[in-house]
Short mmCIF file of C-alpha atoms in Angstrom, two decimals:
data_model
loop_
_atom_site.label_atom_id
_atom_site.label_comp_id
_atom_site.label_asym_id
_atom_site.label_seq_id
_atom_site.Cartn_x
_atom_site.Cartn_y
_atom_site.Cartn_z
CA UNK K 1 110.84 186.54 169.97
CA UNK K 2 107.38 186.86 172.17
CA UNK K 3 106.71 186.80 175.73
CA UNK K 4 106.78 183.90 177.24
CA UNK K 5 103.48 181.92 176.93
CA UNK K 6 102.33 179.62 179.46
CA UNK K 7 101.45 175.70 179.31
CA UNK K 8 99.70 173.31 181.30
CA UNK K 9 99.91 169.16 180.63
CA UNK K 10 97.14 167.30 181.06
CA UNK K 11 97.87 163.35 181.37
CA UNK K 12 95.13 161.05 180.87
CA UNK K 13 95.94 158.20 182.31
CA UNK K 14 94.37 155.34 184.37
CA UNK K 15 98.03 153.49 183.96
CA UNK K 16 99.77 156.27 186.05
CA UNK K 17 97.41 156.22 188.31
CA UNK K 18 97.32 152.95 189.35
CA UNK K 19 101.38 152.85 189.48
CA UNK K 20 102.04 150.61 186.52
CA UNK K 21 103.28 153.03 184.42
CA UNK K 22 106.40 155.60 185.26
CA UNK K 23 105.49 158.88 183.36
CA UNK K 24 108.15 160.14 181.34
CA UNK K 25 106.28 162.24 179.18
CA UNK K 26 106.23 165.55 181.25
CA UNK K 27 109.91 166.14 181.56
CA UNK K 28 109.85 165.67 177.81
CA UNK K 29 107.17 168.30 177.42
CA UNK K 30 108.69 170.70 179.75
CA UNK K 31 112.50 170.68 178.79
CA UNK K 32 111.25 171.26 175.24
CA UNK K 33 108.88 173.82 176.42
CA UNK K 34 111.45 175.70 178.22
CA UNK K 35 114.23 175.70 175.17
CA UNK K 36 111.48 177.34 173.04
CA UNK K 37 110.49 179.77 176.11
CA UNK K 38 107.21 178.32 177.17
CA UNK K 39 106.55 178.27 180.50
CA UNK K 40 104.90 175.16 181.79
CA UNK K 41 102.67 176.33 184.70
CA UNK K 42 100.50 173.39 185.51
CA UNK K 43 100.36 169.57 185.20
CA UNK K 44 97.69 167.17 185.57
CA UNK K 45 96.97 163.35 185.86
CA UNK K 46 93.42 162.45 185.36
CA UNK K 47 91.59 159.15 184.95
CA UNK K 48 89.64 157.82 181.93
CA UNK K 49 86.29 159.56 182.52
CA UNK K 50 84.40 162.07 180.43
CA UNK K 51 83.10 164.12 183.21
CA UNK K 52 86.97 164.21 184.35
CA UNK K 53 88.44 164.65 181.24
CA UNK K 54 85.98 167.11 180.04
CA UNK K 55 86.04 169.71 183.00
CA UNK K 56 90.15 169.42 183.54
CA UNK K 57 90.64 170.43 179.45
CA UNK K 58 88.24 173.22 179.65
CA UNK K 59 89.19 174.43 182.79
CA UNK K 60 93.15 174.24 181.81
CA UNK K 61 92.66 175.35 178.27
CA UNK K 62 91.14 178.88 180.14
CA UNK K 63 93.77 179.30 182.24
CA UNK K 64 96.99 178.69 180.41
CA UNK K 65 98.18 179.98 176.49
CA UNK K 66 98.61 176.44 175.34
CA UNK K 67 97.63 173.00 177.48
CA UNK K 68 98.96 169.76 175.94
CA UNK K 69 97.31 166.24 176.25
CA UNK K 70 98.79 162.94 176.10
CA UNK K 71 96.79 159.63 175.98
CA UNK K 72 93.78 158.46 175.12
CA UNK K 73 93.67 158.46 171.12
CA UNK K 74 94.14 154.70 170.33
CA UNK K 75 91.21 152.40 168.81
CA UNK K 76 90.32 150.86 171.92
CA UNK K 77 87.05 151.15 174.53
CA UNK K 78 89.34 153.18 177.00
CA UNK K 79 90.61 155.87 174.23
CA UNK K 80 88.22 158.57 174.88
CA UNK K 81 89.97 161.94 174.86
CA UNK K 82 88.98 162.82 171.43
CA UNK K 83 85.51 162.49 171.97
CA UNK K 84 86.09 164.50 175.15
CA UNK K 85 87.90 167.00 173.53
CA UNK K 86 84.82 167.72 170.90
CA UNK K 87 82.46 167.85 174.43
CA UNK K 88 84.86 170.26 176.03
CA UNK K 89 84.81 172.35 172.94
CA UNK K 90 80.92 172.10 172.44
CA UNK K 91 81.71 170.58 168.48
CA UNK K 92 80.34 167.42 166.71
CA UNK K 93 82.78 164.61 166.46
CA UNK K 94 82.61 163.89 163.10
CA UNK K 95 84.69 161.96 160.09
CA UNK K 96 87.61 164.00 159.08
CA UNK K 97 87.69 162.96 155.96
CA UNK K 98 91.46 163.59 154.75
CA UNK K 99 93.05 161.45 157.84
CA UNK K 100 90.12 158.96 156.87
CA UNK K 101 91.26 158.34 153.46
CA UNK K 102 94.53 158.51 154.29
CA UNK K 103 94.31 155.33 156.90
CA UNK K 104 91.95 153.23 154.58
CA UNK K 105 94.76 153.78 152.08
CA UNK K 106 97.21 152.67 153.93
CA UNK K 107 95.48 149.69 155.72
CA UNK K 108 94.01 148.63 153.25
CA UNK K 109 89.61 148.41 153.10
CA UNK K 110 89.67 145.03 154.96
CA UNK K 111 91.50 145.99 157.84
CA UNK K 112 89.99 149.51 158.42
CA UNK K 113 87.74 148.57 160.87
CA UNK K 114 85.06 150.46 163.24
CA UNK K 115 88.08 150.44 165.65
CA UNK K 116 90.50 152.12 163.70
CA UNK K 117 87.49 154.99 161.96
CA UNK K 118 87.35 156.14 165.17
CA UNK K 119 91.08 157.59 164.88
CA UNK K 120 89.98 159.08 161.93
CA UNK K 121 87.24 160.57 163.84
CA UNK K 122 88.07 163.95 165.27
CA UNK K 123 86.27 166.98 167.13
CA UNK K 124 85.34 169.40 164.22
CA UNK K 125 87.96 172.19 163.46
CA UNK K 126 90.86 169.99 164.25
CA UNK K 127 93.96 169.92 162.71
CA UNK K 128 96.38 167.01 162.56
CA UNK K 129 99.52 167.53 163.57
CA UNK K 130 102.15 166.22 161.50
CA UNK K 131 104.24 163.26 162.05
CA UNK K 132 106.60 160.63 160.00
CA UNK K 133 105.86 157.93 162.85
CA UNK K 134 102.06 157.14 162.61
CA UNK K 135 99.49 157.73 160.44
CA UNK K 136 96.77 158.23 162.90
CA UNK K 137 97.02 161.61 164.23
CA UNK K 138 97.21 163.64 166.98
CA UNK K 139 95.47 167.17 166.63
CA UNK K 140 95.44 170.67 167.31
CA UNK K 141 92.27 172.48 168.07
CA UNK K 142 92.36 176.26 170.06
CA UNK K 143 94.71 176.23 171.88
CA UNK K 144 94.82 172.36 172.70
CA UNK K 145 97.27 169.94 171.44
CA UNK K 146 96.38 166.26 171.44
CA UNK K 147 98.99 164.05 171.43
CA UNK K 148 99.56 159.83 172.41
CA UNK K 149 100.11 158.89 175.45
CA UNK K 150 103.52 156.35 174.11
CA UNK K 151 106.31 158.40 175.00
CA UNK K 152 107.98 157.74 171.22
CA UNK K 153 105.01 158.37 169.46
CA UNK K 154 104.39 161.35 171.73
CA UNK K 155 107.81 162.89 170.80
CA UNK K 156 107.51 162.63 167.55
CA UNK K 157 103.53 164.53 167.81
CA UNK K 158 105.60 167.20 169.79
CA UNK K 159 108.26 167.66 167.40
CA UNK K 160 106.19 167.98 164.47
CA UNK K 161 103.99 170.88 166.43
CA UNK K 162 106.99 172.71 167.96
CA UNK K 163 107.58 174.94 164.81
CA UNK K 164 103.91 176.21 164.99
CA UNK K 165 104.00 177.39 169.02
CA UNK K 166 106.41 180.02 168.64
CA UNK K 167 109.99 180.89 170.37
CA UNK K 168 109.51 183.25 173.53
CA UNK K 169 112.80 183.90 175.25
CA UNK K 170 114.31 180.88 175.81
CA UNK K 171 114.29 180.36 179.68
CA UNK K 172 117.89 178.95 180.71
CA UNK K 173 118.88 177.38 184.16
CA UNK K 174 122.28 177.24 185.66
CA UNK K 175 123.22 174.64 188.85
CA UNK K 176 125.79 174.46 190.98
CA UNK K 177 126.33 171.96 193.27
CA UNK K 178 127.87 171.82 197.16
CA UNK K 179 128.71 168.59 198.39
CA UNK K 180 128.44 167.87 201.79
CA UNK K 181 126.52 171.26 202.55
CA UNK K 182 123.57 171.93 204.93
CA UNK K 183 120.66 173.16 203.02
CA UNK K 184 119.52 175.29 206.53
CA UNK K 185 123.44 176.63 207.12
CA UNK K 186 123.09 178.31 203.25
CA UNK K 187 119.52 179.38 203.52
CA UNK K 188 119.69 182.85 204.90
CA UNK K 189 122.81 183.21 202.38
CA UNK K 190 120.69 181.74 199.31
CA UNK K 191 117.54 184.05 200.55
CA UNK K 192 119.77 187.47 199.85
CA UNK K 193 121.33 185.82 196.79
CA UNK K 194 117.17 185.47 195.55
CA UNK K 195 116.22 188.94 196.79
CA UNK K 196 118.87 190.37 194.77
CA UNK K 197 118.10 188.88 191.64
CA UNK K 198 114.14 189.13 192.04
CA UNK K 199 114.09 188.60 188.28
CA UNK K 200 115.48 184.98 188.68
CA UNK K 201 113.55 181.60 190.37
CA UNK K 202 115.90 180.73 192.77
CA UNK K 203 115.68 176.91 194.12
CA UNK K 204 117.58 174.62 196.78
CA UNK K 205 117.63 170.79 196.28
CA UNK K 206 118.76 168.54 198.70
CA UNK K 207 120.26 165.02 197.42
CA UNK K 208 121.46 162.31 198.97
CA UNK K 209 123.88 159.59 197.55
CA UNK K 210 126.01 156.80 199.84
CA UNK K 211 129.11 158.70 199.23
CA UNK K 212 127.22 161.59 200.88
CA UNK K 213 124.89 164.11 200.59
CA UNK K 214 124.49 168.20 199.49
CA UNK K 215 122.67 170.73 197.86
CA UNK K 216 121.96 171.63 194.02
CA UNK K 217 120.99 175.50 193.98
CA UNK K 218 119.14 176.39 190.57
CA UNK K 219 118.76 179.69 189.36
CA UNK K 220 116.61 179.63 186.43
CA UNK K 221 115.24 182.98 184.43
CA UNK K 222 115.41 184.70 180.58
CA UNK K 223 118.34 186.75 181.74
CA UNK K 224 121.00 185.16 181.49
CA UNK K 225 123.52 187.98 182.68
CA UNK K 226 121.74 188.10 186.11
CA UNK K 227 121.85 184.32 186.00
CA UNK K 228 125.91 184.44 185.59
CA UNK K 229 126.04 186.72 188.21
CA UNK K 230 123.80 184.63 190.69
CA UNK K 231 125.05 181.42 189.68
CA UNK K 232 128.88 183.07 191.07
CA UNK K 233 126.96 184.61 193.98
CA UNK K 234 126.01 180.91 195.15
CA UNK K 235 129.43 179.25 194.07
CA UNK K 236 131.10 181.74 196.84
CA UNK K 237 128.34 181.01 199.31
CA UNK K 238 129.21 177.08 198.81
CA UNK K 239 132.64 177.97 199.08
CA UNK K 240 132.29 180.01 202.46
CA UNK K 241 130.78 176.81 203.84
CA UNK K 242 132.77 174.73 206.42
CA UNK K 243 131.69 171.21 205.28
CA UNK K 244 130.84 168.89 207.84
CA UNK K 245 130.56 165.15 206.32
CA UNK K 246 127.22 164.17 206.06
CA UNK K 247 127.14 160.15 207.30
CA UNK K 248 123.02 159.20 206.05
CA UNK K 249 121.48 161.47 207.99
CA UNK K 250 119.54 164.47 205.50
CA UNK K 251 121.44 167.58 205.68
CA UNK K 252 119.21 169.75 207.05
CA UNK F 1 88.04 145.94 205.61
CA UNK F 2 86.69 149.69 204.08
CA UNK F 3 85.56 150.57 201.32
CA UNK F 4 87.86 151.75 198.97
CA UNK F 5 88.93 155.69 199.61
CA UNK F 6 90.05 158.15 197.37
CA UNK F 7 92.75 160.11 196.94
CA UNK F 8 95.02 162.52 195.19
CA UNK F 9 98.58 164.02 194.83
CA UNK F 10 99.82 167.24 194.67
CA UNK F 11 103.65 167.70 193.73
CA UNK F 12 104.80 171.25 194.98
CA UNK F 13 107.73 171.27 192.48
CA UNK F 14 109.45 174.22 190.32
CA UNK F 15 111.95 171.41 189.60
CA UNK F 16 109.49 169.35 188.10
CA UNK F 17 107.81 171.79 185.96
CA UNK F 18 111.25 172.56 184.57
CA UNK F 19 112.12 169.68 183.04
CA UNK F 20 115.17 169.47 185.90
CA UNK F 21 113.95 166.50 187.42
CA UNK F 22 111.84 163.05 186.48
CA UNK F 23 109.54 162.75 189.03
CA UNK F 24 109.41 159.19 190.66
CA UNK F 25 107.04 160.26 193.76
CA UNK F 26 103.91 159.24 191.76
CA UNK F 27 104.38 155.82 190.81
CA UNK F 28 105.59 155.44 194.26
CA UNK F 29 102.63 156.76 195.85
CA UNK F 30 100.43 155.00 193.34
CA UNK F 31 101.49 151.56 194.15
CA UNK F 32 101.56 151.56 197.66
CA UNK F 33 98.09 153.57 197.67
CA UNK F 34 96.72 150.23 195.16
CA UNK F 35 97.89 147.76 197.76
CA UNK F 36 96.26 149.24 200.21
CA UNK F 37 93.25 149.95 198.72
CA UNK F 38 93.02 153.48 198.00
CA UNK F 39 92.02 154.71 194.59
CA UNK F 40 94.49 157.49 193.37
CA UNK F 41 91.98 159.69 191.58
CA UNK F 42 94.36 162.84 190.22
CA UNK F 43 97.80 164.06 190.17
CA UNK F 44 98.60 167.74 189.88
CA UNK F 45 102.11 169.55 189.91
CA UNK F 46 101.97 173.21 190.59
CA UNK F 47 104.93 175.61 191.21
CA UNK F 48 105.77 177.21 194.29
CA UNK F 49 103.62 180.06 194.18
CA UNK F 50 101.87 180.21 197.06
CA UNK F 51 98.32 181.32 196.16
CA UNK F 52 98.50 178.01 193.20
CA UNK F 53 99.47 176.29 195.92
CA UNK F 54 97.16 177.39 198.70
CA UNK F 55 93.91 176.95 195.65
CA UNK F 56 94.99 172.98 194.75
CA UNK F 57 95.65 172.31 198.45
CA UNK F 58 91.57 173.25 198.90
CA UNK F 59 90.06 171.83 195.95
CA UNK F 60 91.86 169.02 195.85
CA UNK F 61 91.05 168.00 199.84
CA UNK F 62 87.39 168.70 199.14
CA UNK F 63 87.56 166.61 196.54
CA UNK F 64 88.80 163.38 197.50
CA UNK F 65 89.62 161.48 201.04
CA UNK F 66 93.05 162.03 201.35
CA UNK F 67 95.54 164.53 199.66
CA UNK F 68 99.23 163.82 199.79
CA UNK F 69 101.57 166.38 199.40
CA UNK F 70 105.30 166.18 198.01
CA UNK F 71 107.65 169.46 198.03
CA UNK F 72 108.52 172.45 199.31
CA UNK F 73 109.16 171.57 203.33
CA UNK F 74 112.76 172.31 204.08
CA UNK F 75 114.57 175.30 205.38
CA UNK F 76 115.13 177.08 202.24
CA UNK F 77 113.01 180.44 201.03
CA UNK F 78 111.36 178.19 198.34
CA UNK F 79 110.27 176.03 200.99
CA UNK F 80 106.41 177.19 201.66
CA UNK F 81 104.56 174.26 201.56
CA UNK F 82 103.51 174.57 205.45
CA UNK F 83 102.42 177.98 205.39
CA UNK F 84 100.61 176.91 201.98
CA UNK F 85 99.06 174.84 203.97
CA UNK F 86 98.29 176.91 207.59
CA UNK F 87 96.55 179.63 204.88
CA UNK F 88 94.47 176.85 203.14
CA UNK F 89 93.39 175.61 206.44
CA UNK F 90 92.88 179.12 207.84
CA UNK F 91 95.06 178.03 211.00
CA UNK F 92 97.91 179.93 212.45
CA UNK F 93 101.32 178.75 211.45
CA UNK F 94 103.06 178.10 214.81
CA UNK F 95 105.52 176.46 216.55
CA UNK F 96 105.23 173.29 217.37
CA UNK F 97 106.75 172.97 220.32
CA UNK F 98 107.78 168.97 220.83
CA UNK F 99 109.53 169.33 217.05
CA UNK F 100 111.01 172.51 218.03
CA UNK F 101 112.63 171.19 221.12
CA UNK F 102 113.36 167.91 219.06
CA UNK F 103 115.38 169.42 216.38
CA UNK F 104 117.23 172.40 218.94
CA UNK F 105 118.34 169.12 220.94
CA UNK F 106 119.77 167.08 218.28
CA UNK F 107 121.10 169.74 216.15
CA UNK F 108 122.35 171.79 219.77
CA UNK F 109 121.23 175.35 220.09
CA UNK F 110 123.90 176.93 217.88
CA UNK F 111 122.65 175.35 214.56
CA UNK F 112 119.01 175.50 215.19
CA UNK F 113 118.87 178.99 213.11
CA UNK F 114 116.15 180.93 212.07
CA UNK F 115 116.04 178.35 208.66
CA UNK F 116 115.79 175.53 210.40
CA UNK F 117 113.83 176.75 212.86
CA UNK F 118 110.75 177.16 209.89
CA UNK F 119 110.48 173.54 209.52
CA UNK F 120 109.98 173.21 213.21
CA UNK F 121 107.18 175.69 212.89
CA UNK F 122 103.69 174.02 211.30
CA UNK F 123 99.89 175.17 210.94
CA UNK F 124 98.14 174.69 214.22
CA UNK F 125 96.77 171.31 214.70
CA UNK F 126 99.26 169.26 212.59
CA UNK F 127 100.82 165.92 213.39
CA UNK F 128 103.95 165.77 212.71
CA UNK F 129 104.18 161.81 210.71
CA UNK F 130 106.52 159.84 212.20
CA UNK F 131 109.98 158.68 210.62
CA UNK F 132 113.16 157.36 211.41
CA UNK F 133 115.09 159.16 208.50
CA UNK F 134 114.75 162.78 209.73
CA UNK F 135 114.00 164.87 212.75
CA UNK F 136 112.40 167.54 210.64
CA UNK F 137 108.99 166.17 210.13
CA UNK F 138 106.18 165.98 207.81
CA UNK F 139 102.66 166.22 208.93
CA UNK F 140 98.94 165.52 208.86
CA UNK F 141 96.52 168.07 208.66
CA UNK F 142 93.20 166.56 208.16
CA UNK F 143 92.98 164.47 205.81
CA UNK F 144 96.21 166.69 203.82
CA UNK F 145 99.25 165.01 204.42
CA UNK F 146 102.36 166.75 204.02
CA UNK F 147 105.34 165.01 202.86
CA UNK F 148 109.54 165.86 201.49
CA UNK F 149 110.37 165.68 197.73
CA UNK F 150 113.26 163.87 198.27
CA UNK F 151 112.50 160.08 197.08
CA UNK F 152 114.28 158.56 200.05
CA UNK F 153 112.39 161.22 202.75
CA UNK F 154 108.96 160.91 200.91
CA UNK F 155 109.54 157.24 201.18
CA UNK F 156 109.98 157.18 204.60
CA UNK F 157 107.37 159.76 205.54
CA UNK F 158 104.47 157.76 203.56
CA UNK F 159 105.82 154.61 205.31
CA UNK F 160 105.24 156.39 208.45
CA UNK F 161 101.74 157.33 207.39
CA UNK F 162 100.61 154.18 206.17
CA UNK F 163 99.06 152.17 209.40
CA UNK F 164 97.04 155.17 210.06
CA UNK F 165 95.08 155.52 206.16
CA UNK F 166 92.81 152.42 206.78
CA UNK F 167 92.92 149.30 204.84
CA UNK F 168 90.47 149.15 201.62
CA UNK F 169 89.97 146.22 199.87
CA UNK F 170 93.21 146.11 197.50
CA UNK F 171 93.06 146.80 193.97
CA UNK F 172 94.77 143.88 192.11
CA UNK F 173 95.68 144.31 188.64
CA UNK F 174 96.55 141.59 185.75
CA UNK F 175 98.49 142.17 182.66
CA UNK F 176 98.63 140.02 179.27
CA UNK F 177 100.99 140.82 176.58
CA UNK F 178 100.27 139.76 172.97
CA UNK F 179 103.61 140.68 170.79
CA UNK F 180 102.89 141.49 167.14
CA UNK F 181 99.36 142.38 168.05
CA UNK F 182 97.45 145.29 166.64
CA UNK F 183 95.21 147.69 168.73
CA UNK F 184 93.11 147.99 166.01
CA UNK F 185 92.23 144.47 165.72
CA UNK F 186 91.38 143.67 168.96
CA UNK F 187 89.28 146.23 170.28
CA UNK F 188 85.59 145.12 169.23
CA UNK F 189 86.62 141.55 171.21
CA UNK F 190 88.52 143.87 174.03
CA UNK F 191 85.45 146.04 174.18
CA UNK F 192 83.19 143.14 174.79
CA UNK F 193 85.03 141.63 177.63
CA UNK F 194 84.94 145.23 179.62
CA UNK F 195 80.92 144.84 178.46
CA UNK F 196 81.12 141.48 180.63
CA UNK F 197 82.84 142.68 183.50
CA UNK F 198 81.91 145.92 184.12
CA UNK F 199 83.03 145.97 187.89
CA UNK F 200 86.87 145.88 186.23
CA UNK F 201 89.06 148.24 184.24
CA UNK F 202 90.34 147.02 181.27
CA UNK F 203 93.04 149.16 179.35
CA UNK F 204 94.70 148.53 175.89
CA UNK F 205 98.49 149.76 175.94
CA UNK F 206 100.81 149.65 172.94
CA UNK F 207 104.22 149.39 173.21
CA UNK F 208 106.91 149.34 171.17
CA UNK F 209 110.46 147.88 170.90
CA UNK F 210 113.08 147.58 168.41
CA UNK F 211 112.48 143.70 168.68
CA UNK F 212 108.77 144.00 167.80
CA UNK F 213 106.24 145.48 169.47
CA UNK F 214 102.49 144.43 170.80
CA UNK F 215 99.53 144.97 173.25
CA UNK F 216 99.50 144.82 177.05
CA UNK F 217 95.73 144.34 178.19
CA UNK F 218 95.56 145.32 181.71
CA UNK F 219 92.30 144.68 184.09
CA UNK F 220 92.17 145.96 187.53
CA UNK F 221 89.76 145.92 190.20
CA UNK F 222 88.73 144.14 193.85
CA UNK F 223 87.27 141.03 192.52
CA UNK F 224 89.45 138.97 191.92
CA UNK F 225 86.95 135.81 190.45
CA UNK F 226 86.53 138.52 187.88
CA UNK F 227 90.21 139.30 187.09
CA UNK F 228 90.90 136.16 186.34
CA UNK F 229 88.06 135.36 184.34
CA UNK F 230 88.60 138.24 182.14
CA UNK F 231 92.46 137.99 181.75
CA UNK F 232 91.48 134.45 180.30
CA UNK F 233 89.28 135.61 177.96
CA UNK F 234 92.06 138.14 176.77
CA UNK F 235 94.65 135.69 176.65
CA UNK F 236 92.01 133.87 173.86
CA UNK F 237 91.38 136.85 172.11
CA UNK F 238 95.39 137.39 171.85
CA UNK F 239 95.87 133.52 170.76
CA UNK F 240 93.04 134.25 168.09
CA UNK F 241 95.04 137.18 166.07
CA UNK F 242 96.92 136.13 163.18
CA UNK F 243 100.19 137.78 164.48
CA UNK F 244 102.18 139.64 161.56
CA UNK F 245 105.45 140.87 162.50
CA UNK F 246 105.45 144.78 163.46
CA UNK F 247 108.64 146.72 161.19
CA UNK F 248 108.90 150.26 163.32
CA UNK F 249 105.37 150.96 162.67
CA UNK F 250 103.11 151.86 165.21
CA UNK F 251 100.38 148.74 165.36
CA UNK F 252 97.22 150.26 165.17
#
């Protein structure tokens, strides 16, 4: 066990920008993160430009323990992270010469094309991380992880480079839920409830469903005593509440 | 007609950074910010810690044309989005008196506690954004607009906004799917057709399915002449491949 290190995502991608892609890669990332006590601090979506690319890695990579990329290491024109990666790092892009051999093995001469050398291309003092799923890699370099943008083959990247990040305490998250109760009648309740447990990230979450409304409280922290004890705390404050039916209007 | 604007979104959200909860704001956003013709240039989640929150509210707004906001705006103590937002501003946070006497009159004196009387208190100059969903409001500040987390709220807030952000010429986007085709074999032909029409984005996306997987070429931009000249030209270069059937490996 080690502290708990901190992560940033950074997402480059032009099809979650423009709406034609739901992400599903950063809950992924960060329920993984948090069962192997990471704590994912920052997330970003950026387009596919080098300027853009460039200064978000750099600036994330500085600022967090670990920052993980997805997309943008294919064989097409618009796959440019792992050129941008080499820039951020100030390192030549250059053959790497195991992953090279390994691809024009398995494709065959013919087929391994200018498109597909460039995924055997990588910023210099990269390492590949290891995966069953594709033979092109994603890579390690620093403390940046660079991983494909497809959520499957992006799970399997992640999988193969958990064992090498290292288990902080695992941070673990308890929820209760009150239907039917008013997120403002609980607050000054939920408030003490936090300032008792300062050691614990309390949070209050409205929903809303057609059979009615309520309120998920979270408590979320590495101890998981205090968390027991907080998480009964906020079951009694539900409890005390005199529900009111909520009929589509937000329970405020 | 304007030219097109820029913009950006930043997701105030613990919940998200947890792994708790799939984020659907973005693609949302995204879409309706396409049709209208604003370009949605970054995406950045950040918990709520209000100095994170106070530094991404300022670089992001000098940054681009409009910032959105999702997160952080109801009467709960992780709610701080508004005074985030007073501090970035360097504004008092106040009471705003019409959405003060709003919410006291339709939730009657008695309810209208200190909690709820937090989201009835905004940095000085704000509008609240109109919506029929809620009396608590979001609000414009600037160019900063301030919206819920909830889906449904959010929703309903950027409705609200819309007729106010200007119409830019809308971004259009075209998609052709080639099944069984490989990245890797298209990407010098791909590469030329972005070479041709260089006032479009053209991305390569794999996908995969148990059934087979493939390619979806995507080109987006305002002219649409141009779209549809270049999604021709793809649909050729797909017709060209020599399809062989993908078995669970990736088709690079």
């Amino acid at each position: 066990m080690t502290a708990n290190k901190t992560a940033a995502i950074l997402i480059i991608g032009n099809e979650i920008l423009s709406g034609r892609t739901q992400d599903i890669n950063v809950k992924f990332i960060a329920t993984r993160l948090a069962a192997i006590g990471h704590k994912l601090e920052e997330v970003r979506v950026v387009p596919d430009i080098p300027q853009r690319i460039i200064r978000a890695v750099n600036e994330l990579r500085a600022a967090y323990d670990n920052l993980f990329t997805t997309g943008g290491i294919g064989p097409t024109h618009d796959d440019i992270t792992s050129e941008c990666i080499a820039a951020a790092f100030d390192v030549p892009w250059e053959k790497h010469q195991p992953t090279w051999d390994a691809m024009e093995k398995h494709l065959g001469a013919e087929n391994f094309n200018e498109a597909r050398q460039r995924m055997a291309t990588l910023p210099r003092g990269a390492v590949p991380i290891p995966t069953a799923m594709t033979i092109a890699p994603g890579f390690s370099i620093g403390n940046v992880h660079v991983m494909a943008g497809v959520p499957r083959i992006m799970q399997s990247m992640f999988t193969g480079l958990e064992p090498s990040l290292g288990q902080g305490t695992p941070i673990a998250m308890r929820a209760v839920h009150g239907i039917g109760v008013k997120e403002g009648s609980i607050a000054a309740g939920l408030s003490a409830i936090q300032n008792r447990y300062p050691m614990l990230d309390l949070g209050s979450y409205p929903f809303y469903r057609e059979t009615g409304g309520g309120v998920a409280i979270v408590a979320k922290g590495t101890d998981e005593t205090a968390l027991d004890a907080a998480i009964t705390e906020a079951e009694s404050l539900i409890a005390s509440q005199d529900i009111t039916a909520i009929k589509g209007e937000p329970p405020v």
